[in-house]
CSV table of C-alpha atoms in Angstrom, one decimal:
chain,number,residue,atom,x,y,z
A,1362,MET,CA,-5.0,19.0,18.6
A,1363,LYS,CA,-6.3,20.0,15.2
A,1364,LYS,CA,-5.8,18.9,11.7
A,1365,GLU,CA,-2.8,20.8,10.4
A,1366,LYS,CA,-0.5,21.2,7.5
A,1367,ALA,CA,3.0,21.3,9.4
A,1368,SER,CA,6.1,21.9,8.0
A,1369,LEU,CA,9.7,20.2,8.2
A,1370,LYS,CA,11.2,23.3,10.4
A,1371,SER,CA,14.5,22.4,12.5
A,1372,SER,CA,15.1,24.0,15.6
A,1373,ASN,CA,16.6,23.5,19.1
A,1374,HIS,CA,13.8,22.2,20.5
A,1375,THR,CA,13.9,18.4,22.2
A,1376,LYS,CA,14.7,15.8,19.8
A,1377,ALA,CA,11.4,14.3,18.8
A,1378,LYS,CA,11.7,10.2,18.5
A,1379,VAL,CA,11.1,8.9,15.2
A,1380,LEU,CA,8.6,5.9,14.0
A,1381,ALA,CA,8.4,4.5,10.4
A,1382,VAL,CA,6.0,2.3,8.8
A,1383,VAL,CA,7.8,0.5,6.5
A,1384,ASN,CA,7.4,-2.2,3.7
A,1385,GLY,CA,8.9,-2.5,0.0
A,1386,LYS,CA,5.8,-3.7,-1.1
A,1387,GLY,CA,2.3,-1.8,-1.2
A,1388,GLY,CA,-1.2,-2.9,0.0
A,1389,VAL,CA,0.3,-4.3,3.3
A,1390,GLY,CA,-1.7,-2.0,5.4
A,1391,LYS,CA,1.2,0.3,5.6
A,1392,THR,CA,-0.9,3.6,5.9
A,1393,THR,CA,-3.6,2.1,7.5
A,1394,THR,CA,-1.1,1.4,10.2
A,1395,ALA,CA,0.6,4.5,10.3
A,1396,VAL,CA,-2.4,6.8,10.8
A,1397,ASN,CA,-3.8,4.1,13.1
A,1398,LEU,CA,-1.0,4.5,15.7
A,1399,ALA,CA,-0.3,8.2,15.0
A,1400,ALA,CA,-4.2,8.8,16.4
A,1401,ILE,CA,-3.7,6.4,19.4
A,1402,LEU,CA,-0.1,7.9,20.2
A,1403,GLY,CA,-1.8,11.3,19.8
A,1404,GLU,CA,-3.9,10.8,22.7
A,1405,GLN,CA,-1.1,11.3,24.9
A,1406,LYS,CA,2.0,12.5,23.0
A,1407,GLU,CA,2.3,15.5,21.0
A,1408,VAL,CA,2.1,13.5,17.0
A,1409,LEU,CA,3.2,14.5,13.6
A,1410,LEU,CA,2.9,12.0,10.6
A,1411,VAL,CA,4.9,12.5,7.6
A,1412,ASP,CA,3.6,11.4,4.5
A,1413,ALA,CA,6.5,10.3,2.4
A,1414,ASP,CA,5.0,8.1,0.0
A,1415,PRO,CA,4.9,10.0,-3.0
A,1416,GLN,CA,1.4,8.7,-3.8
A,1417,GLY,CA,-0.1,10.7,-0.4
A,1418,SER,CA,-2.2,8.0,0.7
A,1419,ALA,CA,-2.3,9.4,4.3
A,1420,THR,CA,-2.8,13.1,3.3
A,1421,TRP,CA,-5.6,11.7,0.9
A,1422,TRP,CA,-7.4,9.8,3.4
A,1423,ILE,CA,-7.0,12.7,6.0
A,1424,GLU,CA,-8.5,15.6,4.3
A,1425,ARG,CA,-11.2,13.6,3.6
A,1426,SER,CA,-13.5,15.1,6.5
A,1427,ASP,CA,-13.2,18.3,8.6
A,1428,ILE,CA,-13.1,16.3,11.5
A,1429,GLU,CA,-10.5,16.9,14.7
A,1430,ILE,CA,-8.0,14.2,14.9
A,1431,ASP,CA,-5.1,13.9,17.7
A,1432,PHE,CA,-2.4,14.4,15.5
A,1433,ASP,CA,-1.3,16.7,12.7
A,1434,LEU,CA,-0.5,16.0,9.4
A,1435,THR,CA,2.6,17.2,6.8
A,1436,GLN,CA,3.4,15.6,3.4
A,1437,GLU,CA,7.4,15.4,2.6
A,1438,THR,CA,9.0,13.5,0.2
A,1439,ASP,CA,12.4,15.3,0.1
A,1440,PRO,CA,15.1,13.2,1.5
A,1441,LYS,CA,17.4,16.4,2.8
A,1442,LEU,CA,14.0,17.8,4.8
A,1443,LEU,CA,13.1,14.2,5.9
A,1444,ALA,CA,16.9,13.9,7.2
A,1445,ASP,CA,16.2,16.2,9.6
A,1446,LEU,CA,13.1,14.8,11.6
A,1447,HIS,CA,15.0,14.7,15.0
A,1448,LYS,CA,14.9,18.2,14.6
A,1449,ILE,CA,11.4,19.0,14.0
A,1450,ASP,CA,9.5,21.3,16.6
A,1451,GLU,CA,6.9,20.6,19.0
A,1452,TYR,CA,6.3,16.9,18.8
A,1453,ASP,CA,7.0,14.1,20.9
A,1454,LEU,CA,7.1,11.7,18.3
A,1455,ILE,CA,6.9,11.6,14.5
A,1456,VAL,CA,5.3,8.5,12.6
A,1457,VAL,CA,6.2,8.5,9.3
A,1458,ASP,CA,4.3,6.5,6.6
A,1459,THR,CA,7.4,5.6,4.0
A,1460,PRO,CA,7.2,5.0,0.3
A,1461,PRO,CA,6.8,1.2,-0.6
A,1462,ALA,CA,9.9,1.2,-2.5
A,1463,LEU,CA,13.3,-0.2,-1.5
A,1464,ARG,CA,15.2,1.6,-4.0
A,1465,SER,CA,13.6,4.8,-2.7
A,1466,GLU,CA,16.6,7.7,-1.4
A,1467,ALA,CA,13.1,8.7,0.9
A,1468,LEU,CA,12.9,5.5,2.5
A,1469,LYS,CA,17.0,4.8,3.1
A,1470,ILE,CA,17.0,8.3,5.3
A,1471,VAL,CA,13.9,7.7,7.5
A,1472,ILE,CA,14.8,4.1,8.1
A,1473,ALA,CA,18.9,5.6,9.2
A,1474,ARG,CA,16.7,8.4,11.1
A,1475,ALA,CA,14.6,6.3,12.9
A,1476,ASP,CA,14.3,5.0,16.2
A,1477,TYR,CA,12.1,2.3,15.6
A,1478,LEU,CA,10.5,0.1,12.9
A,1479,VAL,CA,7.0,-1.4,12.4
A,1480,LEU,CA,6.7,-3.7,9.3
A,1481,PRO,CA,3.3,-4.2,8.5
A,1482,THR,CA,2.6,-7.3,6.1
A,1483,PRO,CA,0.0,-10.0,5.3
A,1484,ALA,CA,0.7,-13.2,6.2
A,1485,SER,CA,0.9,-15.2,3.1
A,1486,PRO,CA,4.1,-16.5,1.1
A,1487,MET,CA,4.5,-14.1,-1.3
A,1488,ASP,CA,3.9,-11.1,1.3
A,1489,LEU,CA,5.8,-12.6,3.8
A,1490,SER,CA,9.0,-13.0,1.3
A,1491,ALA,CA,8.7,-9.9,0.0
A,1492,LEU,CA,8.9,-8.6,4.2
A,1493,ILE,CA,11.8,-10.6,4.6
A,1494,GLU,CA,14.0,-8.7,1.4
A,1495,THR,CA,12.8,-5.2,3.3
A,1496,VAL,CA,14.0,-6.5,6.5
A,1497,GLN,CA,17.3,-8.2,4.7
A,1498,LYS,CA,18.2,-5.5,2.1
A,1499,ALA,CA,16.9,-2.1,4.4
A,1500,VAL,CA,16.7,-2.9,7.9
A,1501,MET,CA,19.5,-5.2,9.1
A,1502,PRO,CA,22.5,-3.2,8.1
A,1503,LEU,CA,21.4,-0.1,9.9
A,1504,ALA,CA,20.4,-2.5,13.0
A,1505,VAL,CA,18.0,0.2,13.9
A,1506,ALA,CA,15.3,-1.4,16.3
A,1507,TYR,CA,11.7,-3.5,14.6
A,1508,ARG,CA,8.8,-5.5,14.6
A,1509,VAL,CA,7.1,-6.8,12.2
A,1510,LEU,CA,3.3,-6.5,12.5
A,1511,LEU,CA,1.1,-8.7,11.0
A,1512,THR,CA,-2.2,-7.3,8.9
A,1513,LYS,CA,-5.4,-8.1,7.2
A,1514,VAL,CA,-5.9,-11.7,9.3
A,1515,ASP,CA,-8.7,-13.4,8.4
A,1516,PRO,CA,-10.7,-13.7,11.5
A,1517,ARG,CA,-12.2,-16.9,11.4
A,1518,SER,CA,-9.1,-18.9,10.9
A,1519,LEU,CA,-5.7,-18.6,12.9
A,1520,LYS,CA,-3.6,-21.4,10.9
A,1521,GLU,CA,-1.9,-18.8,8.0
A,1522,THR,CA,-0.6,-15.9,10.9
A,1523,LEU,CA,0.6,-18.7,12.7
A,1524,GLU,CA,2.8,-20.7,10.5
A,1525,ALA,CA,4.0,-16.9,9.5
A,1526,GLN,CA,5.0,-16.2,13.3
A,1527,ASN,CA,6.6,-19.5,13.7
A,1528,THR,CA,8.5,-18.7,10.3
A,1529,LEU,CA,9.5,-14.9,11.7
A,1530,LEU,CA,10.6,-16.9,14.9
A,1531,GLU,CA,12.7,-19.2,12.8
A,1532,LEU,CA,14.4,-16.6,11.1
A,1533,GLY,CA,15.0,-14.4,13.9
A,1534,ILE,CA,13.2,-11.8,13.4
A,1535,PRO,CA,11.1,-10.1,15.4
A,1536,ALA,CA,7.3,-10.0,14.9
A,1537,CYS,CA,4.2,-7.6,17.6
A,1538,HIS,CA,2.6,-10.4,19.6
A,1539,ALA,CA,-0.8,-9.1,18.7
A,1540,PHE,CA,-2.1,-8.8,15.0
A,1541,ILE,CA,-4.1,-7.1,12.8
A,1542,ARG,CA,-7.4,-8.7,11.6
A,1543,ASN,CA,-9.2,-7.7,8.1
A,1544,TYR,CA,-12.3,-6.1,8.8
A,1545,LYS,CA,-13.5,-3.6,6.1
A,1546,ALA,CA,-14.6,-1.7,9.0
A,1547,HIS,CA,-10.8,-0.1,8.2
A,1548,GLU,CA,-11.8,0.6,4.2
A,1549,ARG,CA,-15.2,2.5,5.6
A,1550,ALA,CA,-12.7,4.4,8.5
A,1551,VAL,CA,-10.8,5.3,4.7
A,1552,LEU,CA,-13.3,6.4,3.2
A,1553,GLU,CA,-14.8,8.9,5.2
A,1554,GLY,CA,-11.5,10.3,6.2
A,1555,MET,CA,-10.9,9.6,9.9
A,1556,PRO,CA,-8.8,7.0,12.0
A,1557,ILE,CA,-11.1,3.6,13.3
A,1558,LYS,CA,-11.1,4.9,16.3
A,1559,GLN,CA,-12.9,8.1,15.3
A,1560,TRP,CA,-15.5,5.3,12.7
A,1561,ARG,CA,-18.7,4.1,13.9
A,1562,GLY,CA,-20.0,0.6,12.4
A,1563,LYS,CA,-19.8,-3.4,11.9
A,1564,ASN,CA,-16.8,-4.3,13.7
A,1565,ALA,CA,-15.4,-1.0,14.0
A,1566,ARG,CA,-14.3,-1.5,18.2
A,1567,GLU,CA,-12.7,-5.1,17.2
A,1568,ALA,CA,-11.1,-2.6,14.5
A,1569,GLU,CA,-9.7,-0.2,17.1
A,1570,ALA,CA,-8.8,-2.8,19.7
A,1571,ASP,CA,-6.4,-4.7,17.5
A,1572,TYR,CA,-4.3,-0.7,16.9
A,1573,ARG,CA,-4.7,-0.4,20.6
A,1574,ARG,CA,-2.9,-3.4,21.3
A,1575,VAL,CA,-0.3,-3.3,19.2
A,1576,ALA,CA,0.1,0.5,20.6
A,1577,GLU,CA,0.6,-0.8,23.9
A,1578,GLU,CA,3.5,-3.5,22.7
A,1579,LEU,CA,5.2,-1.1,20.7
A,1580,GLN,CA,5.6,1.3,23.3
A,1581,ARG,CA,6.4,-1.5,25.3
A,1582,ASP,CA,9.0,-3.2,23.4
A,1583,TRP,CA,10.5,0.4,22.4
A,1584,HIS,CA,11.1,1.0,26.4
A,1585,LYS,CA,12.5,-2.7,26.9
A,1586,SER,CA,14.7,-2.2,23.8
A,1587,GLY,CA,16.6,0.9,25.4
A,1588,GLU,CA,16.6,2.4,21.6
A,1589,LYS,CA,18.8,-0.2,20.3
A,1590,ARG,CA,18.1,-3.1,18.3
A,1591,ILE,CA,15.5,-5.6,19.3
A,1592,TYR,CA,16.6,-9.4,19.0
A,1593,LEU,CA,14.7,-12.2,19.9
A,1594,THR,CA,15.7,-13.7,23.4
A,1595,SER,CA,16.4,-17.4,24.2
A,1596,TYR,CA,13.4,-17.2,26.1
A,1597,GLU,CA,11.1,-16.4,22.9
A,1598,LYS,CA,13.0,-18.8,20.9
A,1599,LYS,CA,12.2,-21.8,23.2
A,1600,SER,CA,8.5,-20.9,24.1
A,1601,LYS,CA,5.2,-21.6,22.3
A,1602,ILE,CA,2.9,-19.3,20.3
A,1603,GLN,CA,-0.5,-19.0,22.0
A,1604,ALA,CA,-3.1,-17.9,19.9
A,1605,ILE,CA,-6.0,-16.4,21.0
A,1606,HIS,CA,-9.1,-15.7,19.2
A,1607,PRO,CA,-11.2,-12.9,20.6
A,1608,ALA,CA,-14.7,-13.7,19.3
A,1609,ASN,CA,-14.3,-17.6,19.5
A,1610,PRO,CA,-12.3,-19.2,21.8
A,1611,MET,CA,-12.9,-22.3,20.7
A,1612,MET,CA,-10.8,-21.7,17.8
A,1613,SER,CA,-7.4,-20.4,20.3
A,1614,LYS,CA,-4.6,-23.4,18.9
A,1615,GLN,CA,-1.0,-23.4,20.4
A,1616,LEU,CA,1.8,-23.8,17.9
A,1617,HIS,CA,5.0,-25.7,19.4
A,1618,LEU,CA,8.2,-24.1,19.1
A,1619,HIS,CA,11.4,-26.5,19.9
A,1620,ARG,CA,10.7,-26.8,23.7
A,1621,ASP,CA,7.9,-25.5,26.3
A,1622,ARG,CA,8.0,-22.8,28.0
A,1623,PRO,CA,8.7,-22.4,31.6
A,1624,LYS,CA,5.5,-23.6,33.9
A,1625,ASP,CA,4.8,-20.3,35.3
A,1626,SER,CA,3.7,-19.3,32.1
A,1627,ASP,CA,0.8,-21.2,31.2
A,1628,LYS,CA,-1.6,-18.6,31.1
A,1629,ALA,CA,-2.6,-17.4,28.3
A,1630,ASP,CA,-3.6,-13.5,28.1
A,1631,PRO,CA,-7.7,-13.6,27.9
A,1632,ASP,CA,-7.5,-10.3,26.4
A,1633,ALA,CA,-4.9,-11.0,23.6
A,1634,ILE,CA,-5.1,-11.6,19.8
A,1635,ALA,CA,-2.4,-13.9,19.3
A,1636,LEU,CA,0.8,-13.6,22.1
A,1637,LEU,CA,3.9,-15.2,22.5
A,1638,PRO,CA,4.9,-15.3,26.1
A,1639,THR,CA,3.0,-12.3,27.9
A,1640,PRO,CA,6.0,-9.5,28.9
A,1641,GLN,CA,6.0,-7.5,32.1
A,1642,LYS,CA,4.3,-4.2,32.2
A,1643,LEU,CA,6.2,-1.3,32.7
A,1644,LYS,CA,6.4,0.2,36.1
């Protein structure tokens, strides 16, 4: 699929699914997540990326080069047009990069229309506090399915990430099992106007692998949710977090929560970065 400027015209076409990337705070990896998920999911679906952030970061990023990408792009901040996201013609999936402002009317409209939300956030206490506020004020009242995605994770240490996952679990806020490590590769890909999967350089493959794991997990969880809000299961609440450092297995750690998990789930996925109990594969 070539990069194009699509328009938000409604039609009688089968309704597209809407995946919104949300956080009320800027600088958390929101646009990076939106662009890279659109690129990976666009390999198998017809995907439109809607840049609804007035800053236009996603548009600036993609328009920096003429390479072919696996999704179309449009920039739209008008709440009236964003209200018709499901009616856009010719796409299976619409990924929306939302404004980083809780009071934004456009953000409220997109969340209300979305089928699924991804909320990226670094694991620092300050960022996590802002994320929790976003969840409580903008997401929970609408009962839309969502997952928190931890970003900008230090590849050399898992302590802060494990603590953040524990905090989210204790609050009943569902988080992705995988997370995004903080590589310079992401900055270089932005400057060269391409998704991380198309950039070649140091740590490019590791950075790409992180987003592929996230994309797979989101699709699995979205399917399991039945397009209803995702709650933590009692199984997750009683389990350990098994964190596997992909580059150095000796740095792997466990964080115990409440009681041990069932005996049959003691083995961790060796290809995972940070996993709660390994979900069953879709048939």
